[in-house]
GROMACS .gro file of C-alpha atoms in nm:
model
  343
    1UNK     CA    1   9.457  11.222  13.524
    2UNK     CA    2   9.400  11.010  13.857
    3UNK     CA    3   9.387  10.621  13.890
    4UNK     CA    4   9.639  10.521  13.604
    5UNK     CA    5   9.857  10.183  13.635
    6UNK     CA    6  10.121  10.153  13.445
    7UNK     CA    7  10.062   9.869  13.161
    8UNK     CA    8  10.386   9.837  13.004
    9UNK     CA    9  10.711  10.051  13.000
   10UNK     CA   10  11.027   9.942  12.832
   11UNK     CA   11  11.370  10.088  12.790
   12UNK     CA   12  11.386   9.875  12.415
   13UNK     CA   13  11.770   9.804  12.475
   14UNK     CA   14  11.735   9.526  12.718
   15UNK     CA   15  11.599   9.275  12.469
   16UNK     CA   16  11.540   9.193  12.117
   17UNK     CA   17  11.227   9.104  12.202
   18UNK     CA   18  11.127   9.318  12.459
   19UNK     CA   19  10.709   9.222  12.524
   20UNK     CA   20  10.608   9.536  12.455
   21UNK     CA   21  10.681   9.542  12.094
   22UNK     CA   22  10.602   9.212  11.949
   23UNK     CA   23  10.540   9.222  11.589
   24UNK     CA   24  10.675   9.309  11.281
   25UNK     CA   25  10.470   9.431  10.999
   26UNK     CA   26  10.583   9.275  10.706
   27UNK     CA   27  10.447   9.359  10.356
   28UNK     CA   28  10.507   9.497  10.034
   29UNK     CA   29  10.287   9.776  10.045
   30UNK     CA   30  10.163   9.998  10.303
   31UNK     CA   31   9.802  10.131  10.395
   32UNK     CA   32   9.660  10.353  10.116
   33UNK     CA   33   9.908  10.537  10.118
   34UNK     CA   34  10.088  10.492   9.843
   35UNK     CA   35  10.414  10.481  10.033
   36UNK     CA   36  10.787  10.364   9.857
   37UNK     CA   37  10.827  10.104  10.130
   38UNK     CA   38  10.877   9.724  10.182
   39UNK     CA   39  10.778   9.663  10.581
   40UNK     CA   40  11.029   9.395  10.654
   41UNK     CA   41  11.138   9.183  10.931
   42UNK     CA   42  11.495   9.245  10.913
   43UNK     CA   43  11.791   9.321  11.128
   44UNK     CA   44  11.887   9.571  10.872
   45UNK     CA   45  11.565   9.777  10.902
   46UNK     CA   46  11.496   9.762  11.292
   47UNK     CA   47  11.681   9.647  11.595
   48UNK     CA   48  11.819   9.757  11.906
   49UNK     CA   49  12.185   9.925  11.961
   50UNK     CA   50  12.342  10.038  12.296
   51UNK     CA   51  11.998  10.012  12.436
   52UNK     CA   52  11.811  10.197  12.176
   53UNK     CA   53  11.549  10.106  11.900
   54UNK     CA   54  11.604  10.201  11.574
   55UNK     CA   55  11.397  10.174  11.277
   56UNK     CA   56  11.593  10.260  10.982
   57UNK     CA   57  11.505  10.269  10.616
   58UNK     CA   58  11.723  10.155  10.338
   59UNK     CA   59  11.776  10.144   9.962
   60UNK     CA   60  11.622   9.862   9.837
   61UNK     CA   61  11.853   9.567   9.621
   62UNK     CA   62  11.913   9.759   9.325
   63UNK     CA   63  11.879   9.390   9.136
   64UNK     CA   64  11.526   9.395   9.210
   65UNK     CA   65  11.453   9.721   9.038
   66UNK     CA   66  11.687   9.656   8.737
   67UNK     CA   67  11.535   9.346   8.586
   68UNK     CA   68  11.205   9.169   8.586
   69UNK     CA   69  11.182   9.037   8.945
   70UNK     CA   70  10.925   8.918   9.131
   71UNK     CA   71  10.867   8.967   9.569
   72UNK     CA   72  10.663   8.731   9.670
   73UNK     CA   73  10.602   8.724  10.075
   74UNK     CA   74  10.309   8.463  10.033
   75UNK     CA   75  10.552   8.192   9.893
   76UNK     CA   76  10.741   8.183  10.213
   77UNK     CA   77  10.463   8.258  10.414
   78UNK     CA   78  10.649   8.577  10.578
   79UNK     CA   79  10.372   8.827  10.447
   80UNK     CA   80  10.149   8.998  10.745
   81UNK     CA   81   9.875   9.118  10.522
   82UNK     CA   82   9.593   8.864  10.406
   83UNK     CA   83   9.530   9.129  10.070
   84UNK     CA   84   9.722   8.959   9.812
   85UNK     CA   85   9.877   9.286   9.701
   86UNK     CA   86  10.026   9.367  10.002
   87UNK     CA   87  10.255   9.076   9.991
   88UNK     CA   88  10.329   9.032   9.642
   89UNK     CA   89  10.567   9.305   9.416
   90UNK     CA   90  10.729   9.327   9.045
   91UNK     CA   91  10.921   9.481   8.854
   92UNK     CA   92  10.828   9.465   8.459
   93UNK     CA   93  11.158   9.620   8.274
   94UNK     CA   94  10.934   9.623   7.914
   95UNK     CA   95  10.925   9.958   7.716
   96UNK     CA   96  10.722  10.166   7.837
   97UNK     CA   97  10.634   9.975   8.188
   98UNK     CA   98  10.703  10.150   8.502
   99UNK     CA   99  10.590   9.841   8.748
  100UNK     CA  100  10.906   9.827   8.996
  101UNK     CA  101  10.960   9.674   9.352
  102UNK     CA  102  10.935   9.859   9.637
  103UNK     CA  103  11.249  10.120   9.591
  104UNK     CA  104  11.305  10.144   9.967
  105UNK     CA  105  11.260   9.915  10.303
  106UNK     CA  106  11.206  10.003  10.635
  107UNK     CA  107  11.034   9.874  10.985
  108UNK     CA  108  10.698   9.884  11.125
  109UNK     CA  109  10.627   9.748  11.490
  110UNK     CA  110  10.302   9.729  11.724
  111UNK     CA  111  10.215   9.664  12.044
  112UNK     CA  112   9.896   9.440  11.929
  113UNK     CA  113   9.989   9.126  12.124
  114UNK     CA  114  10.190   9.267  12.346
  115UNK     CA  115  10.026   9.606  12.545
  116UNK     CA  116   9.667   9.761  12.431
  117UNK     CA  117   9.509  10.068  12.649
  118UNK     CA  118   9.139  10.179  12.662
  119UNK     CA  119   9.212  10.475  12.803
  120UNK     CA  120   9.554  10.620  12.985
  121UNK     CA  121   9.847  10.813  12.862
  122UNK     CA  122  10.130  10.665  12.630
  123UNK     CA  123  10.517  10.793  12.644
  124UNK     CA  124  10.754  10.776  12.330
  125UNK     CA  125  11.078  10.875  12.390
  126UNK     CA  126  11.265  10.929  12.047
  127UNK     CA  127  11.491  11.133  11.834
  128UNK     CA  128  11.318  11.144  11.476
  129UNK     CA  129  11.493  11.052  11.165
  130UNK     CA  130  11.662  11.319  10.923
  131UNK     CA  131  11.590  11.267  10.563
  132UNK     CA  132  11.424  11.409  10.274
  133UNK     CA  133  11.091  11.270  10.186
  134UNK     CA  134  11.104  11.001  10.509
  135UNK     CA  135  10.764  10.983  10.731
  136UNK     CA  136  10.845  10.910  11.070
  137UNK     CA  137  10.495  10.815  11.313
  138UNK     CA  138  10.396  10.734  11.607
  139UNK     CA  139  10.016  10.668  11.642
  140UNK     CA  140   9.792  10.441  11.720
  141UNK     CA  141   9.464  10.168  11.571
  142UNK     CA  142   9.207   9.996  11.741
  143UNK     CA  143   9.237   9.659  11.836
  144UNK     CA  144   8.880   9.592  11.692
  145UNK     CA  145   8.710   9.781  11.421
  146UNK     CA  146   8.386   9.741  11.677
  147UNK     CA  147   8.259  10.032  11.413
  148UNK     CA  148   8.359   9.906  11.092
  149UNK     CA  149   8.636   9.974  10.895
  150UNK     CA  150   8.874  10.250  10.903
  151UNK     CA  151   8.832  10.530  10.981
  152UNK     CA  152   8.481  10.443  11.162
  153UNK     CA  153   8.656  10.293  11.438
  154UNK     CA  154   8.951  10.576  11.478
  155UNK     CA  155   9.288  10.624  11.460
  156UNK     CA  156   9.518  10.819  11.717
  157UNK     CA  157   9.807  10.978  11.531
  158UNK     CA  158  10.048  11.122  11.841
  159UNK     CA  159  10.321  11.220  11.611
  160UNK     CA  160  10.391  11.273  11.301
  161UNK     CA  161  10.688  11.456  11.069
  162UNK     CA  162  10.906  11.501  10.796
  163UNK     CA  163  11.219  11.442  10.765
  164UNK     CA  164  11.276  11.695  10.562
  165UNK     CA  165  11.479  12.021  10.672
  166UNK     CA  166  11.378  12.318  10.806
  167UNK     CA  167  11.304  12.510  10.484
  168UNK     CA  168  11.098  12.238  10.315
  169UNK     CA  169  10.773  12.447  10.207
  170UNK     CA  170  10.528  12.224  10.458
  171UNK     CA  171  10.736  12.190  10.757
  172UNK     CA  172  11.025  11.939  10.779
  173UNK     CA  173  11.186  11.772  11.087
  174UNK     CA  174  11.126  12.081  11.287
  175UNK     CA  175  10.746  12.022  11.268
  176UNK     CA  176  10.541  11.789  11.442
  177UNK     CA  177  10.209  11.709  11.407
  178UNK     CA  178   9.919  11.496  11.631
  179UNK     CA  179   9.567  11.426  11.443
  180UNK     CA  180   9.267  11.209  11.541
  181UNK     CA  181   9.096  11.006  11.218
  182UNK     CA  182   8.714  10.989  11.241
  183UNK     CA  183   8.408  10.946  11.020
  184UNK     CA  184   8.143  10.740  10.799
  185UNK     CA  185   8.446  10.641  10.503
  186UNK     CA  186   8.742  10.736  10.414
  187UNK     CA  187   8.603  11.000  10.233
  188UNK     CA  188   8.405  11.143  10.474
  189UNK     CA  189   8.742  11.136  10.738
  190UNK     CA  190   8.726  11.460  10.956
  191UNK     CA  191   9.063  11.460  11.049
  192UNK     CA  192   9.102  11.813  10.948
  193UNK     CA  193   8.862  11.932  11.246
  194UNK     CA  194   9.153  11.758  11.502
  195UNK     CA  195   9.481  11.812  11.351
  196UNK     CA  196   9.695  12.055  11.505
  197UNK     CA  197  10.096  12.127  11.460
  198UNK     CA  198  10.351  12.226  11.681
  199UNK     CA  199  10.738  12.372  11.590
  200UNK     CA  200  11.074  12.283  11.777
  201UNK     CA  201  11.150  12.576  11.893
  202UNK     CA  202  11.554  12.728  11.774
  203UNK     CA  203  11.578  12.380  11.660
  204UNK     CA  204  11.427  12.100  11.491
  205UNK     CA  205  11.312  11.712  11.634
  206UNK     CA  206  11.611  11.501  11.496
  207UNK     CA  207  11.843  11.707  11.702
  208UNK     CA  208  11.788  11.484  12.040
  209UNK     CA  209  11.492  11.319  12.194
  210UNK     CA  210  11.182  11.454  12.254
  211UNK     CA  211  10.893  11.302  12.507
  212UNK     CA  212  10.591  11.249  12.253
  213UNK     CA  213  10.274  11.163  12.498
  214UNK     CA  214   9.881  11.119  12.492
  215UNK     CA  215   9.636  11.175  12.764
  216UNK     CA  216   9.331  11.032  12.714
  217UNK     CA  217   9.038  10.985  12.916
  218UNK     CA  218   8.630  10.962  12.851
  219UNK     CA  219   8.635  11.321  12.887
  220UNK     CA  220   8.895  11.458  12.646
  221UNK     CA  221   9.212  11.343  12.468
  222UNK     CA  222   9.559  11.533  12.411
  223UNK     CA  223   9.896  11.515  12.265
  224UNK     CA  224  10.211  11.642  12.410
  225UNK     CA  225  10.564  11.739  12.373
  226UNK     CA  226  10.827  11.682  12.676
  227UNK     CA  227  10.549  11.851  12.913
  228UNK     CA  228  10.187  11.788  12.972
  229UNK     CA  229  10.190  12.138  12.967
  230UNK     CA  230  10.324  12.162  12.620
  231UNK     CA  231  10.025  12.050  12.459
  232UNK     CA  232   9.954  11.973  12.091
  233UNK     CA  233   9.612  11.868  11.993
  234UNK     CA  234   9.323  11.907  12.261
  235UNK     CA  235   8.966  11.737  12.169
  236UNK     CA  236   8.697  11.745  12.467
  237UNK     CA  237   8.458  11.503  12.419
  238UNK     CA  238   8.153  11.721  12.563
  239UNK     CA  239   7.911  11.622  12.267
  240UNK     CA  240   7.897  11.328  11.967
  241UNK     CA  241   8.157  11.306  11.758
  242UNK     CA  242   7.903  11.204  11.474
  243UNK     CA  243   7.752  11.577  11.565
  244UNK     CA  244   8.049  11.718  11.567
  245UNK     CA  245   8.200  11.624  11.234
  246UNK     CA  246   7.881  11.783  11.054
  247UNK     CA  247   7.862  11.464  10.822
  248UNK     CA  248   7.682  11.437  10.470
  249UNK     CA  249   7.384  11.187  10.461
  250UNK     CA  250   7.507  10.970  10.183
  251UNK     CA  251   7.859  10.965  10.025
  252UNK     CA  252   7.921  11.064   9.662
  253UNK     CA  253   7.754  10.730   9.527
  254UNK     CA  254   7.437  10.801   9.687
  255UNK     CA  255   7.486  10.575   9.944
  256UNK     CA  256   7.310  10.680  10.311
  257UNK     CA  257   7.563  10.711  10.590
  258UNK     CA  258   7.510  10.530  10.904
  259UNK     CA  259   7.538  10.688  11.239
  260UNK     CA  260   7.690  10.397  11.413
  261UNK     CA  261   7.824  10.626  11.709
  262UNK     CA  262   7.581  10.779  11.936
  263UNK     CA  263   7.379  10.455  11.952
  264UNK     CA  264   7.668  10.365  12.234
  265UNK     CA  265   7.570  10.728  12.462
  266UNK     CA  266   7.912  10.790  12.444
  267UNK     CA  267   8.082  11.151  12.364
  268UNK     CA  268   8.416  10.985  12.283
  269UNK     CA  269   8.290  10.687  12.064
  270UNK     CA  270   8.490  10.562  11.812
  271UNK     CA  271   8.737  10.632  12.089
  272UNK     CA  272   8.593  10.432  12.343
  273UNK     CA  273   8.768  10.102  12.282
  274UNK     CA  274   9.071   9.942  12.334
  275UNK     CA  275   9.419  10.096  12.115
  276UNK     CA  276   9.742   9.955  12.018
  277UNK     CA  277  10.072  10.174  11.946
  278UNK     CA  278  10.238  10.202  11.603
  279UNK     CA  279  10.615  10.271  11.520
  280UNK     CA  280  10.743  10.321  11.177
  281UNK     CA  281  10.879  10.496  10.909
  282UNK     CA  282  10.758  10.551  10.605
  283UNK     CA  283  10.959  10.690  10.265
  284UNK     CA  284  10.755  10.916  10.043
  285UNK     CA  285  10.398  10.852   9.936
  286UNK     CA  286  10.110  10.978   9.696
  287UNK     CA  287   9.835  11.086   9.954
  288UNK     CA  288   9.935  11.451   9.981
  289UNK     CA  289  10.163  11.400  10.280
  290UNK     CA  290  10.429  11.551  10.072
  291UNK     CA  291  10.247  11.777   9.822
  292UNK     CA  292  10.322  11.778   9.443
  293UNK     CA  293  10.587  12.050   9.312
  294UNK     CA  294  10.691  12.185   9.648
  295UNK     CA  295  11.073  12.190   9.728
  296UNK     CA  296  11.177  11.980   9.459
  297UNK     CA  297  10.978  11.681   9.504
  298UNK     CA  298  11.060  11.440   9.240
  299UNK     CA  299  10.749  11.250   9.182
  300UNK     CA  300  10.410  11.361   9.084
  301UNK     CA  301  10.138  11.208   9.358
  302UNK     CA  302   9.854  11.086   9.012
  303UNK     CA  303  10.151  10.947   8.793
  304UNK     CA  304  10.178  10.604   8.736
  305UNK     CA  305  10.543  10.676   8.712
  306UNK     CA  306  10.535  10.740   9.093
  307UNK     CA  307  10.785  10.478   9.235
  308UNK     CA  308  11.013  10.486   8.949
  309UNK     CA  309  11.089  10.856   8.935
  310UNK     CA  310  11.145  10.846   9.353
  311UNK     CA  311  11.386  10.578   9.250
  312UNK     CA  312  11.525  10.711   8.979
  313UNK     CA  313  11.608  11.054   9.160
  314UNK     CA  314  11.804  10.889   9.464
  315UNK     CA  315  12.119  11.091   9.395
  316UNK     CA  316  11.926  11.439   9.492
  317UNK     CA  317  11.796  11.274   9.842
  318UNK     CA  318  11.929  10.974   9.936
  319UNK     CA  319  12.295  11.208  10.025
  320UNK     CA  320  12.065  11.366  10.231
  321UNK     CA  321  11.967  11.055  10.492
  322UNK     CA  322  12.239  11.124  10.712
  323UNK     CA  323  12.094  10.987  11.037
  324UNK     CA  324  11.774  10.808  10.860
  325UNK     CA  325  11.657  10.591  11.191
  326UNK     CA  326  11.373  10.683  11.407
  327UNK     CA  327  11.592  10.616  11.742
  328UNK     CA  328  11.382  10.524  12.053
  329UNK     CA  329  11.507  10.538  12.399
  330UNK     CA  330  11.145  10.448  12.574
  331UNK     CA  331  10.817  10.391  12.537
  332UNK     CA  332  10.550  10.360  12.844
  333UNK     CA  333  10.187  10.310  12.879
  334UNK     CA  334   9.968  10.342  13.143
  335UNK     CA  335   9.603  10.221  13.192
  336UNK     CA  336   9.308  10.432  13.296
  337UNK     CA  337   9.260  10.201  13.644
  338UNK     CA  338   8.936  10.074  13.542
  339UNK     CA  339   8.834  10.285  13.214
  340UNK     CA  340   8.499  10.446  13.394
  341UNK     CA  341   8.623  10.723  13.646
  342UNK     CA  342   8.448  11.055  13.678
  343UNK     CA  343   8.716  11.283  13.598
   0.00000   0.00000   0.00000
C-alpha cells in the first residue's frame, strides 16, 4: 500500500499513559457476550512491566461470590457503560438462586481518544495469554455507528484465540483467527462469509510474540501474521457488501431490512469510516465461542447456572493459567495519506 503516514506507534513501556491507549473500559458486563468478566481499571488487571503491556485476568474476591453482595460502578461513578446493567452486579446466596458477581476480572483498552484510522494498516506486537477458557482479541469498532447499530456499521476482528492448549477440540492457543462483522442485525451478521483461521506452525501463539497486522484500503482489506505475506483473511471490495452477504428482506419478526449501504457508491461501506483498536481479554462466555460439551467445558452456554458452574469449577482450570496476560511489546498505526488513492 503507497501513501501511508504513520498515526501513532508506541512501544507501551515508556509510559503508563502512553497516548495511544487512553481508556479503560470499565463495566460489569461485557458486549452480548455473555462473558465471566468485570472490565476494570486496575493495576492488577493491566499495566506496563519492563516495557511491556499486560492485560491479565484474575480471580475475582471470593467475598463477593460467597454472600449477598452488591457491585455497583454507578455509585462511584467509575462505570463506562450508560446501560444500567453493565455497571451494576449481585450476588443472591438464596436457595435455589444462582445470581453471582462477575467470577473473574480482567482489562479492556482502546484507542478511541487517542489514535482512529480510516484506512491504513495497524501492527500488534504480542505474545497471547495461556489459559483454559480465556479469549484474548485484538480488533477493532467504528468510531461512529454512521449505519446504525452494530453490526451495520462493522467490526474488524484482527485476532482472535483461545487460550486453550493445543488439543482443545476447536483450536486453542495455537489457532488464530481474523473475521469482519457485517449486516442488517445481529441476526442477520455475515461474519461467517469473512472469517478465516490460521495455525502456528510446530508451535502455538503464547510461545513468543507474533506481529498481528491489517491492511486496509478502499479496495480490499487483510489480516496478517509476522509477514504481509503470511496472510489470514483477504476480502476485495470489488462489489456491495449488502450484495454480497445475500441478505433476507425482513428479519424473523417480519420486519423489512434496510439497505443502508450502497446508497454511499461505495464497495467497502460499512468499512468506509473511521476505526478505533481494541485490546482485551475475555474469560469464557455463552455465545458459542467455546462450544457446549467439548473438552470438558464446565458450563452449559443456555443455563442460567452459567457463571456459577465456571466459578464453581476453578480447581480444573484456573491451575491451568500459567502465564494468563496478553503481553504487548508494540502496537503501530498508520494512516492511508488522505483515505482516496487509486490503488
Amino acid at each position: 500500500m503507497s501513501g501511508l503516514r504513520k498515526s501513532k506507534s508506541a512501544a507501551l513501556g515508556k509510559s503508563q499513559h502512553n497516548p495511544i491507549i487512553t481508556c479503560h473500559k470499565h463495566t460489569n458486563k461485557y458486549s452480548s457476550n455473555g462473558e465471566f468478566e468485570q472490565t476494570t481499571d486496575s493495576d492488577e488487571n493491566v499495566y506496563v512491566e519492563n516495557g511491556h503491556l499486560f492485560i491479565k485476568p484474575t480471580l475475582q474476591d471470593a467475598a463477593l461470590i460467597n454472600k449477598n453482595n452488591v457491585i455497583n460502578l454507578l455509585k462511584d461513578g467509575t462505570c463506562t457503560s450508560k446501560v444500567w446493567s453493565d455497571c451494576v452486579a449481585a450476588t443472591n446466596t438464596t436457595a435455589g438462586n444462582s445470581t453471582i458477581v462477575p467470577p473473574t476480572k480482567s482489562g479492556r483498552i482502546n484507542t478511541k481518544k487517542g489514535a482512529t484510522i480510516k484506512y491504513g494498516r495497524v501492527e500488534v506486537t504480542a505474545k497471547l495469554p495461556e489459559g483454559d477458557w480465556l479469549w484474548p482479541a485484538i480488533w477493532m469498532l467504528p468510531v461512529d455507528d454512521t449505519y446504525g447499530p452494530w453490526p451495520l456499521s462493522g467490526e474488524i476482528d484482527i485476532m482472535e484465540s483461545r487460550g486453550n492448549n493445543r488439543s482443545y477440540a476447536q483450536g486453542g492457543n495455537n489457532i488464530i483467527s481474523s473475521a469482519l462483522h457485517w449486516g442488517p442485525d445481529p441476526a442477520n451478521d455475515a461474519w461467517w462469509r469473512t472469517n478465516v483461521k490460521r495455525e502456528a506452525l510446530h508451535t502455538t501463539y503464547s510461545a513468543g510474540f507474533n506481529t498481528f497486522g491489517l491492511e486496509w484500503s478502499q479496495k480490499y482489506l487483510f489480516t496478517y501474521v509476522n509477514s504481509r505475506l503470511l496472510q489470514v483473511l483477504y476480502t476485495n471490495f470489488d462489489e456491495p457488501l449488502w450484495d454480497r452477504g445475500q441478505f433476507p428482506a425482513a428479519n424473523s419478526n417480519g420486519t423489512r431490512l434496510e439497505d443502508v449501504w450502497s446508497q454511499t457508491g461505495r464497495d467497502s461501506t460499512p468499512f468506509d469510516q473511521k476505526f478505533y483498536l481494541i485490546l482485551n481479554v475475555a474469560v469464557g462466555g455463552t455465545n458459542g465461542w467455546f462450544e457446549d460439551s467439548k473438552s470438558g467445558k464446565p458450563w452449559l452456554d443456555s443455563s442460567a447456572n452459567a457463571k456459577k458452574d465456571f466459578w464453581n469449577a476453578q480447581d480444573t482450570w484456573f491451575p491451568t493459567w500459567k502465564h494468563p496476560a496478553l503481553e504487548v511489546s508494540k502496537v503501530s498505526m498508520w494512516q492511508q495519506c488522505d483515505g482516496n488513492e487509486e490503488l
